[in-house]
Coordinates of C-alpha atoms in Angstrom, one line a residue:
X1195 CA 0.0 0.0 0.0
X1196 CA 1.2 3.6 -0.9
X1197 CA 2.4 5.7 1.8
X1198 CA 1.2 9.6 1.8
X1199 CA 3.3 12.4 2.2
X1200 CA 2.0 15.5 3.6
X1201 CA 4.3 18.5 1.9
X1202 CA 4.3 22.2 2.4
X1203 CA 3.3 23.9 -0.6
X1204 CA 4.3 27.9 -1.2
X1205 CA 4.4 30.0 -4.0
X1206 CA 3.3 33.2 -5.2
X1207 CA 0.0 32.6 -5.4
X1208 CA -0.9 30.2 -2.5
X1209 CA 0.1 28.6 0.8
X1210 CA -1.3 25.8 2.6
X1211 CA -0.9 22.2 2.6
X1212 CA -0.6 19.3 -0.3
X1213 CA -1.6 15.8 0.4
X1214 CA 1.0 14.4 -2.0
X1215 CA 0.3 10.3 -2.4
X1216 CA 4.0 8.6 -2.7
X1217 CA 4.5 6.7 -6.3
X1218 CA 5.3 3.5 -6.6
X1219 CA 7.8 3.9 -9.9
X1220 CA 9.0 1.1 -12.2
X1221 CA 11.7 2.2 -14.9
X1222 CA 12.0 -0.1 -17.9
X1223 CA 15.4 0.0 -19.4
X1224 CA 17.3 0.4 -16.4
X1225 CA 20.4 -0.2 -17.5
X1226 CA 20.1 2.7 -19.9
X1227 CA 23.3 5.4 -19.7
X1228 CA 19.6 8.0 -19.8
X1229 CA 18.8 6.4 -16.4
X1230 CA 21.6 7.9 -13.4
X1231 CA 19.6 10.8 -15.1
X1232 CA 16.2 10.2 -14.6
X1233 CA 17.0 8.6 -11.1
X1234 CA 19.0 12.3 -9.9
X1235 CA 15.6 14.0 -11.2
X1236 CA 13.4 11.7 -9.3
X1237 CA 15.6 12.9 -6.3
X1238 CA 16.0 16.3 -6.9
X1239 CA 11.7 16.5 -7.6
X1240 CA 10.6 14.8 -4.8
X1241 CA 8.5 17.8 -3.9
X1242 CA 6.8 17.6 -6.8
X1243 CA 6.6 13.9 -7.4
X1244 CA 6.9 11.9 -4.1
X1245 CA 7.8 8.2 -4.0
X1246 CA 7.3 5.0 -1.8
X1247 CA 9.7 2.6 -4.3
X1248 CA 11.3 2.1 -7.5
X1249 CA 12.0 -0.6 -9.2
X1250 CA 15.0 -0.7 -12.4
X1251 CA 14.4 -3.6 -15.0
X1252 CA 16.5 -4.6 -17.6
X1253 CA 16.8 -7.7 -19.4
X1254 CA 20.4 -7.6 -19.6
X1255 CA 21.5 -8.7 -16.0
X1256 CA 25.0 -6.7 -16.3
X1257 CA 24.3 -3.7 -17.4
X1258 CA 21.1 -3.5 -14.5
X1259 CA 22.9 -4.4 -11.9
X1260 CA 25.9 -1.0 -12.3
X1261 CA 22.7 1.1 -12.7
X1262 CA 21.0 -0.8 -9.9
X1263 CA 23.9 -0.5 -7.0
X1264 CA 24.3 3.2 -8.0
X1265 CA 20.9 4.2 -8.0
X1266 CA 20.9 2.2 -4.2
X1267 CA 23.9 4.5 -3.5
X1268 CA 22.4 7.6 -4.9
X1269 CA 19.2 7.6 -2.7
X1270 CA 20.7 6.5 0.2
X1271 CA 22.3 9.6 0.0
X1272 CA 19.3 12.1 -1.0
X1273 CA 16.4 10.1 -0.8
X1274 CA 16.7 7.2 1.6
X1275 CA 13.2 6.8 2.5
X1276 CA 12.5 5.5 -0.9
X1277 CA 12.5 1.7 -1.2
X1278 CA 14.7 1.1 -4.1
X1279 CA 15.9 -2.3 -6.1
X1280 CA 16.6 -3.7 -9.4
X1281 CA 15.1 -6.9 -11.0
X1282 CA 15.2 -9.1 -14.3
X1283 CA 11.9 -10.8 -13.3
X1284 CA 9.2 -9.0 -15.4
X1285 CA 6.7 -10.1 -12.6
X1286 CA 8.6 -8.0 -9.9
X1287 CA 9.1 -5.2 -12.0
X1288 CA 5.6 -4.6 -13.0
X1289 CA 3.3 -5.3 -10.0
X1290 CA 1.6 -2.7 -8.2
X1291 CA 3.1 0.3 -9.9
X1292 CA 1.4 3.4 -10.4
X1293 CA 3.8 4.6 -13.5
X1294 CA 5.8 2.6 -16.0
X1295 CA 8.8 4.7 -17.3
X1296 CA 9.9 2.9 -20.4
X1297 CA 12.6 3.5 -22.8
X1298 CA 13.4 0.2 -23.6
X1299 CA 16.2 -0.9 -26.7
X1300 CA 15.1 -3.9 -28.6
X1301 CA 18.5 -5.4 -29.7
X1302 CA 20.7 -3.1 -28.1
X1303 CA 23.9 -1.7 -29.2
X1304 CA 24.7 -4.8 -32.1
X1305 CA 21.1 -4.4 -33.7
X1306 CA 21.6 -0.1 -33.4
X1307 CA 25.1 -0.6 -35.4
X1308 CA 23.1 -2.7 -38.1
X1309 CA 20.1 -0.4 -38.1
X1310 CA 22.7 2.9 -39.0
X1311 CA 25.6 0.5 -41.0
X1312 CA 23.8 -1.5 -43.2
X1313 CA 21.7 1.2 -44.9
X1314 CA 24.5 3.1 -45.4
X1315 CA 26.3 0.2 -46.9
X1316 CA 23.7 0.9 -50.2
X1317 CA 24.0 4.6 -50.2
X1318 CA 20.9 5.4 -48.0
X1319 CA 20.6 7.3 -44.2
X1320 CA 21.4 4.9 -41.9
X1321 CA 20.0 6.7 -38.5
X1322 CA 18.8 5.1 -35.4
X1323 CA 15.2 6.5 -35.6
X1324 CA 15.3 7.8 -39.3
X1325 CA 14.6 6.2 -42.7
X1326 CA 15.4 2.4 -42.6
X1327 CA 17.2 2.7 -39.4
X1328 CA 14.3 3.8 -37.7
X1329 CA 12.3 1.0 -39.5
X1330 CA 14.7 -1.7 -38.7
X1331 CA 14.0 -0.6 -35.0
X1332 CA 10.4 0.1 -34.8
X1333 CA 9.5 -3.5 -35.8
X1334 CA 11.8 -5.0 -33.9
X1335 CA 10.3 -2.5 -30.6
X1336 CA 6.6 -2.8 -31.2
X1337 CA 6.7 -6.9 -29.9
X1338 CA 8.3 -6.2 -26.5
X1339 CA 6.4 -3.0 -26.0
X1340 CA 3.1 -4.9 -26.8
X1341 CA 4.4 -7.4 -24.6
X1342 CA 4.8 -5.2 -21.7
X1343 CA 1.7 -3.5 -22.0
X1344 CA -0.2 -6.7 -21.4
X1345 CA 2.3 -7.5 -18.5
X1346 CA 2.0 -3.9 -17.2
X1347 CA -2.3 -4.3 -17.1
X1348 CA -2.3 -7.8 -16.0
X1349 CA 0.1 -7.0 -12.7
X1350 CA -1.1 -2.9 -12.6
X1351 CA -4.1 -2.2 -13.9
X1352 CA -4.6 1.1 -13.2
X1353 CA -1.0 2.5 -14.1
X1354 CA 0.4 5.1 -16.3
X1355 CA 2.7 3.8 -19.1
X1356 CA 5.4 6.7 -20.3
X1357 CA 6.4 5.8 -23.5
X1358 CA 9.8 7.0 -24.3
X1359 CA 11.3 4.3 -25.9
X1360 CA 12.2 4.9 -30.0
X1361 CA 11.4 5.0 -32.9
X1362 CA 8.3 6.8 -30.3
X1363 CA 6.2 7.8 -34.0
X1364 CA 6.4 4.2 -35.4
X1365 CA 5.4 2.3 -31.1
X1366 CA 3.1 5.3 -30.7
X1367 CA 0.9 4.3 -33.7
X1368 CA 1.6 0.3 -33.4
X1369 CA 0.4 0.7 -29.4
X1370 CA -2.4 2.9 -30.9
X1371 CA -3.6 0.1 -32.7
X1372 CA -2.8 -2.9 -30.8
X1373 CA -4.9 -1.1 -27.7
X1374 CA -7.2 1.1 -29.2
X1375 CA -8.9 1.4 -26.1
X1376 CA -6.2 2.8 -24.2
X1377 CA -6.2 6.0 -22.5
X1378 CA -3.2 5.5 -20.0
X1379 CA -0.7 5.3 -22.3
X1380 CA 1.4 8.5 -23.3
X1381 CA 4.3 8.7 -25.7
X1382 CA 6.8 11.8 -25.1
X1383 CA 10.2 12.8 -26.5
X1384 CA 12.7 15.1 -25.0
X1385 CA 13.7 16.5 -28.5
X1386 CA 11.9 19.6 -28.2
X1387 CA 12.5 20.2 -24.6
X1388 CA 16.1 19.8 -25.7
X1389 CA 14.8 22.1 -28.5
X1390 CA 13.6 24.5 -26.2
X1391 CA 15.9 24.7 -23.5
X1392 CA 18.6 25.9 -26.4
X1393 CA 16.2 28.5 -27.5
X1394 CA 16.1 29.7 -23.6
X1395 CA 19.9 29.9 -23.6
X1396 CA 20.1 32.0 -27.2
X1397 CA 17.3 34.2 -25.9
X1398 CA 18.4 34.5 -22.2
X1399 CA 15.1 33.5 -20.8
X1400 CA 13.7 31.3 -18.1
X1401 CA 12.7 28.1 -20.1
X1402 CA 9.8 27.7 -17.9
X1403 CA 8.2 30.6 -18.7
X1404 CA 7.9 29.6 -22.2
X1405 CA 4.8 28.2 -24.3
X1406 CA 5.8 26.4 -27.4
X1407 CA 2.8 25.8 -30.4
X1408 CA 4.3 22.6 -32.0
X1409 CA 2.8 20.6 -34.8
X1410 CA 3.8 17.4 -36.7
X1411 CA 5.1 13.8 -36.2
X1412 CA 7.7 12.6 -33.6
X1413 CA 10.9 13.8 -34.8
X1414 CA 9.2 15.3 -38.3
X1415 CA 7.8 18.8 -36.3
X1416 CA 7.9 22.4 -36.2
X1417 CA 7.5 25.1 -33.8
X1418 CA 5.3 27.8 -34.9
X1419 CA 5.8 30.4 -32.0
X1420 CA 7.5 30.9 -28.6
X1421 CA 5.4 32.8 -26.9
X1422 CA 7.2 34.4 -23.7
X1423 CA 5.2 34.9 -20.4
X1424 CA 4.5 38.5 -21.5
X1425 CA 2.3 36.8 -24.7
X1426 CA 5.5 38.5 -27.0
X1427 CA 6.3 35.6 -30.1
X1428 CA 9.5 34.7 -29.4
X1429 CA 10.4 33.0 -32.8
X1430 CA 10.8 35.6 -35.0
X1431 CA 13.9 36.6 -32.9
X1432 CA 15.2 32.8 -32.5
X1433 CA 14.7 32.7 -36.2
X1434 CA 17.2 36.2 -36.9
X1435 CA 19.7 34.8 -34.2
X1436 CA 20.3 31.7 -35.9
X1437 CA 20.1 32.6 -39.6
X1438 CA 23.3 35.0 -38.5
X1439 CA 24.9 33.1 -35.8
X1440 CA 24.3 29.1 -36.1
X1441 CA 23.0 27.4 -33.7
X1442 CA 24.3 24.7 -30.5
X1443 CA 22.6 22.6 -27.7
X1444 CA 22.6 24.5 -24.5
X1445 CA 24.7 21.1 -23.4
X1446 CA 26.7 22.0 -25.9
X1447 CA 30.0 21.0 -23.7
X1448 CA 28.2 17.7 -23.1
X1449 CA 27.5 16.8 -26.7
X1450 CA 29.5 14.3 -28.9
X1451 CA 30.3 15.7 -32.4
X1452 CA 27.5 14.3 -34.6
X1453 CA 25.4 16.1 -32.1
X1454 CA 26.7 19.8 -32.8
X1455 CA 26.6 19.0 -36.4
X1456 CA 22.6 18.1 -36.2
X1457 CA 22.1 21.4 -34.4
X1458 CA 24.3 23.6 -36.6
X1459 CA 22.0 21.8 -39.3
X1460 CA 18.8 24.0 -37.9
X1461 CA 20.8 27.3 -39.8
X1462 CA 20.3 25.3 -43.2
X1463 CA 16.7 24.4 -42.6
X1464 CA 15.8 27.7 -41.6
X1465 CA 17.3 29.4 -44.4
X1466 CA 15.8 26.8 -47.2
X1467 CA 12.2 27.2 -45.6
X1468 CA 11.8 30.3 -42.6
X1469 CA 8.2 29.8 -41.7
X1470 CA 8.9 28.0 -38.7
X1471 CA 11.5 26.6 -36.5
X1472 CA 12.2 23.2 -37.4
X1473 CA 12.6 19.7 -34.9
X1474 CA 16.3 18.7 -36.1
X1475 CA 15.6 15.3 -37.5
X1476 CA 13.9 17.0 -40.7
X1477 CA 17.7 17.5 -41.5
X1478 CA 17.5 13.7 -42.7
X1479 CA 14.4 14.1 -44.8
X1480 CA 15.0 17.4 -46.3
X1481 CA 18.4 16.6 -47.3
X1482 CA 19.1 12.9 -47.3
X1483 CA 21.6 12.9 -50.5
X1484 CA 23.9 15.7 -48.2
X1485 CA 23.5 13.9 -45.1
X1486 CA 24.4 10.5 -46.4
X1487 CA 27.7 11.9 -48.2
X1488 CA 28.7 13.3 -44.6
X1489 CA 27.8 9.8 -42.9
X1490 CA 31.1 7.4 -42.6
X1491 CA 29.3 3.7 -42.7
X1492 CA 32.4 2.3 -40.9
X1493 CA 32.4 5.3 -37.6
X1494 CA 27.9 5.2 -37.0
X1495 CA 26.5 7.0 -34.2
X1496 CA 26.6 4.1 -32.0
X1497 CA 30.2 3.7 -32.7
X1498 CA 30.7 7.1 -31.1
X1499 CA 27.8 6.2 -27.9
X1500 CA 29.5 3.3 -27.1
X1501 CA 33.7 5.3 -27.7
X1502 CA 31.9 8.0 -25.4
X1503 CA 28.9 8.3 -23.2
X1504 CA 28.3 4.4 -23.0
X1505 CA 32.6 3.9 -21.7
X1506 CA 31.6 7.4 -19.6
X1507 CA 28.6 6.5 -17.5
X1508 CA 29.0 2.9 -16.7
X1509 CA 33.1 4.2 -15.6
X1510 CA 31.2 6.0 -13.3
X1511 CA 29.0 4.2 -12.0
X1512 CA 31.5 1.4 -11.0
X1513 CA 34.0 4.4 -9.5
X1514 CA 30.3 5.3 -7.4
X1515 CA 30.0 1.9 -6.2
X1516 CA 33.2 1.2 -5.3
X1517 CA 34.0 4.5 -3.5
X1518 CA 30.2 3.6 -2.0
X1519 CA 29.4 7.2 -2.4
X1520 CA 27.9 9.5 -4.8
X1521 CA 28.1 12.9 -2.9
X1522 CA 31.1 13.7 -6.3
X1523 CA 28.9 12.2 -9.3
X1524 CA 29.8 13.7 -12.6
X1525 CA 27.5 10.9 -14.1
X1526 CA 24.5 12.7 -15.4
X1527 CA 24.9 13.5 -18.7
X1528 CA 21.9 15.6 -19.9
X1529 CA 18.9 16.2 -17.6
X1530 CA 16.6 17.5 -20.0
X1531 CA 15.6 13.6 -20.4
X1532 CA 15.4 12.9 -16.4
X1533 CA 13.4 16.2 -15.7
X1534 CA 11.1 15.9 -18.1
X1535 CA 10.1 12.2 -17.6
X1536 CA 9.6 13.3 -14.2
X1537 CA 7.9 16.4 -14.3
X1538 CA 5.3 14.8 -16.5
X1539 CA 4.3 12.6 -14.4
X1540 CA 3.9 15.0 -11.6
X1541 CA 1.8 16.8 -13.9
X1542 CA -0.4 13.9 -14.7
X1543 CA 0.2 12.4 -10.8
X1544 CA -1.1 15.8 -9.7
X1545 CA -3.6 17.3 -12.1
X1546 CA -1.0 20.2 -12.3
X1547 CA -2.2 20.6 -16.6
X1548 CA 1.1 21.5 -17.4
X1549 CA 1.7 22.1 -20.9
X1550 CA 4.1 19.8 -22.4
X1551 CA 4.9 18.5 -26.1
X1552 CA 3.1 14.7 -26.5
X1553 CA 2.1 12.2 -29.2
X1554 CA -1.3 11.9 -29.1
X1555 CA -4.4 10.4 -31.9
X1556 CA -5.0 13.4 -34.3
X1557 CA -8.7 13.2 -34.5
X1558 CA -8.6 16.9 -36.0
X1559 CA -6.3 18.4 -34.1
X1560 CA -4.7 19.3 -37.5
X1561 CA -7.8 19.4 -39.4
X1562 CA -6.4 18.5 -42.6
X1563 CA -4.1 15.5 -41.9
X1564 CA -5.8 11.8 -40.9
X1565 CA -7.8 11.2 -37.7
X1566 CA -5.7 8.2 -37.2
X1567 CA -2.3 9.6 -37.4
X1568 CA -0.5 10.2 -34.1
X1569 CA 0.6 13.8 -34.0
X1570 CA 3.1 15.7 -31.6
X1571 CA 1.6 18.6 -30.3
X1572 CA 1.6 20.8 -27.4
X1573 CA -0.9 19.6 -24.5
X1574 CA -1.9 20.2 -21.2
X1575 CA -1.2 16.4 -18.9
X1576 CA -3.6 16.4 -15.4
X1577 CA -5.1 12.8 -14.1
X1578 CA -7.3 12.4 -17.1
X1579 CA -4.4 12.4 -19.9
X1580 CA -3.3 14.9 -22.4
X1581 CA -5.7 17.7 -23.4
X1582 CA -4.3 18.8 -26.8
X1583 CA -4.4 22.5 -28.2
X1584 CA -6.0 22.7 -31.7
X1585 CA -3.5 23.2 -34.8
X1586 CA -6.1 23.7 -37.4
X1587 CA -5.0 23.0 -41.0
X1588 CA -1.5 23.5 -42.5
X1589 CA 0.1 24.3 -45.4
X1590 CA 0.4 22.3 -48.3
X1591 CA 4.4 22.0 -48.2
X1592 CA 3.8 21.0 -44.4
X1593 CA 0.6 18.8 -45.0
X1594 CA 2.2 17.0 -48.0
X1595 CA 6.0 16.1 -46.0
X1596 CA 3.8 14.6 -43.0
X1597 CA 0.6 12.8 -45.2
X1598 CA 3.9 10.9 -46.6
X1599 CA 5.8 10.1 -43.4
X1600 CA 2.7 8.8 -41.8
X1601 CA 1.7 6.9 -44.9
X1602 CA 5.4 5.6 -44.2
X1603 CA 4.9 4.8 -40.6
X1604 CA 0.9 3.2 -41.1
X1605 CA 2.6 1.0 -43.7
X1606 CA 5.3 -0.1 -41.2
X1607 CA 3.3 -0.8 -38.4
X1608 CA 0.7 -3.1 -40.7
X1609 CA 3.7 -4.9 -42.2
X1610 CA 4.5 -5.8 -38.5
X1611 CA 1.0 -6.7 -37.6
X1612 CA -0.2 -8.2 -41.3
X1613 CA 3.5 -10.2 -41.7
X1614 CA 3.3 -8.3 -45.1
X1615 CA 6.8 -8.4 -47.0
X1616 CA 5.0 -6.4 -49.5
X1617 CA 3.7 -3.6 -47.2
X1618 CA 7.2 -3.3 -46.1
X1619 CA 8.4 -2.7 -49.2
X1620 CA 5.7 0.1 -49.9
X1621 CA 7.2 1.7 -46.7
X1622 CA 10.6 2.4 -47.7
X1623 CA 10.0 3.1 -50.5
X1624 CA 7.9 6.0 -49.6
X1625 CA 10.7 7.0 -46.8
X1626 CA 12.4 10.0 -47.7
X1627 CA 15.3 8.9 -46.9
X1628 CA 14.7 6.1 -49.9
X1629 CA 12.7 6.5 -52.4
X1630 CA 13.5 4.4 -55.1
X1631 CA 11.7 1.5 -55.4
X1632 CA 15.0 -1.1 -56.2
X1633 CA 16.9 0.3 -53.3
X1634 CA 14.0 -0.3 -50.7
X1635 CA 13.9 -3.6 -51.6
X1636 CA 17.9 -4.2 -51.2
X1637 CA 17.5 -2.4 -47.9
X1638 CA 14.9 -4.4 -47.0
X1639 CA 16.0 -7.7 -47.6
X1640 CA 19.6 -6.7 -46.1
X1641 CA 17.4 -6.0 -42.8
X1642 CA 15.5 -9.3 -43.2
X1643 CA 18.3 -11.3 -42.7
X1644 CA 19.7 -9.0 -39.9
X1645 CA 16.5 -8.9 -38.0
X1646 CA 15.7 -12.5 -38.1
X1647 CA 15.9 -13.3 -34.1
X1648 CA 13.3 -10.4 -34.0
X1649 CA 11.4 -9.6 -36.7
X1650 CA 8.0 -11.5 -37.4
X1651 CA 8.3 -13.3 -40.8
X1652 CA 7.3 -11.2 -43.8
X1653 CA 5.2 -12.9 -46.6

């Protein structure tokens, strides 16, 4: 049974006292490098979103159990009234839990490398969420999140499931289907709180007291305006700053290479098409021919994780455990991710309706792209779910760049569920990234044979 904790509560507007109920919190993927992250934010929040237990789970044993001991250490030391452990067992993991924090990796590391390598082998964008890459992944991701769904309802019916795990547009419309029903599911993405936070820094604003309006498809979206907590559009000036001065993640310092490249990317985007402020993954779909040219199929981005952040964290961890202290930790790497996993569930945990950038079913949101797409858009999150702000229609360059990349994810998700070789193929070759017909089927066939332990067979 779930503790309470009775919290002081003071701001500008109001004093008194908060009944705050204490979370029982299962994180899926816990021997992620993104969760010493999330776990310093669940500390560090605990006014906003207090917490009884919670549980890491991981199916790889060694890789949960350098997370696990740290994150024992770490609330020992700032949180040590929270019940904390780490489990393989599925059935441990997901019983009585009030929210499911998933960012699961199908595969891991090996399958990424094939994902980004073997596309770029035949001259197309190999990218872990992207084109073929992002493909490659989604099918083999929509099996184990289905799987943990049912888990999840059998052992905790009544508990919030964030979705952060990738390719989030091709799971969000494959969970979409699978459990139509569903209303306590919620896909996120940190991109455009990364997104955001930068546009704080350039602008030397509080990011807090900014309103994004967002429209589009998980990484294939674009802010509109920025509106500051005067009601003054911030965009137009974001949009001057970086066509003369480039832009850089405010974790600039933090960030591997490939990383500043993708942002510095944003100045091209903006110059080719200046209506709005662009998500930076359009970079592969606007320009795949240029992006593929600068891509070195023997050095991927997983080459670099794994030379960097992967060797970084886990060092860390290990130096944590050993020393039995993490009063010195230099192991969070960007908590953008942490925060905002965490503040959204206070928002949902405590009917706060903060405003925050979700997938959710179109059903004319934007009244001129399908019902059944799953759009990213800006939304208010309390105890009943996401309340999305209305888009309204788009532009015909706009409408016509997202009509094809859902078409591309819809036909991805039924090849899964159909076991349709040729609705595979129809996917590709709609991708962006692809487009001919001959190469999608290379492409496809190359990822066949990779995916084979994973994949469901396509007829």
């Amino acid at each position: 049974m779930n503790g309470w904790l009775t919290q002081s509560f003071t701001n500008k507007n109001r004093k008194g006292m908060l009944m705050m109920k204490k979370n029982n919190i299962v994180l899926v993927g816990g021997g992620s490098t993104w969760t010493p992250g999330i776990l310093k934010a669940m500390t560090t929040h605990l006014d906003q979103f207090a917490l009884n237990r919670v549980v890491l789970y991981d199916v790889n044993e060694e890789r949960q159990e350098v997370i696990g001991e740290f994150a024992k250490i770490l609330f020992k030391e700032e949180a040590p009234e929270v019940e904390v452990s780490y489990t393989t067992d599925a059935e441990v993991a997901y019983k009585d839990v009030d929210f499911v924090f998933c960012q699961m990796r199908t595969g891991g590391f090996d399958m990424r490398e094939k994902d980004e390598k073997i596309p770029l082998e035949h001259g197309v964008i190999g990218q872990e969420t992207c084109g073929p890459g992002g493909f490659s992944y989604g099918l083999r991701s929509i099996r184990d999140m289905e799987e943990m769904v049912r888990d999840v309802r059998r052992l905790s019916p009544d508990a919030w499931i964030l979705n952060y795990t990738n390719p989030a547009a091709i799971v969000a419309l494959a969970l979409d289907k699978i459990f139509p029903k569903e209303d306590k599911i919620l896909n996120i993405c940190d991109q455009p709180v990364n997104l955001l936070r930068s546009y704080s820094k350039l602008i030397d604003h509080d990011v807090n007291k900014l309103e994004p309006v967002y429209f589009g498809l998980n990484h294939f979206g674009w802010f509109t305006h920025i509106y500051d907590e005067t009601g003054r559009d911030r965009a137009p000036e974001l949009k001057e700053i970086i066509s003369n001065g480039g832009f850089r993640p405010v974790d600039a310092e933090q960030r591997d290479q490939s990383w500043l490249e993708t942002y510095a990317m944003v100045e091209d985007m903006l110059k080719d098409f200046p209506d709005y402020l662009p998500n930076t993954y359009l970079q592969y779909y606007l320009y795949p021919e240029y992006k593929v040219k600068k891509l070195d199929p023997n050095w991927t981005r997983t080459d670099e994780v794994r030379a960097g952040r992967e060797k970084k964290v886990f060092a860390e961890c290990r130096r944590i455990v050993d020393n039995g202290t993490a009063s010195d930790s230099k192991v969070v790497h960007n908590d953008a991710h942490g925060d905002m996993m965490v503040e959204v569930a206070a928002s949902i945990a405590n009917n706060e309706r903060k405003t925050f950038i979700v997938m959710v079913r179109n059903e004319g949101i934007i009244a001129n792209l399908p019902n059944d797409s799953m759009v990213e858009v800006a939304a208010t999150l309390g105890v009943n779910g996401p309340q999305p702000y209305a888009v309204g229609e788009i532009d015909t360059f706009y409408k016509g760049l997202i009509e094809n990349q859902h078409a591309f994810e819809k036909l991805t998700v039924e090849a899964y569920m159909e076991g349709s070789y040729t609705k595979a193929l129809q996917a590709l070759t709609l991708n962006r990234t692809v487009v001919d017909a001959k190469k999608a089927r290379i492409v496809l066939d190359a990822l066949i044979e990779a995916n084979k332990d994973y994949w469901p067979t396509l007829n």
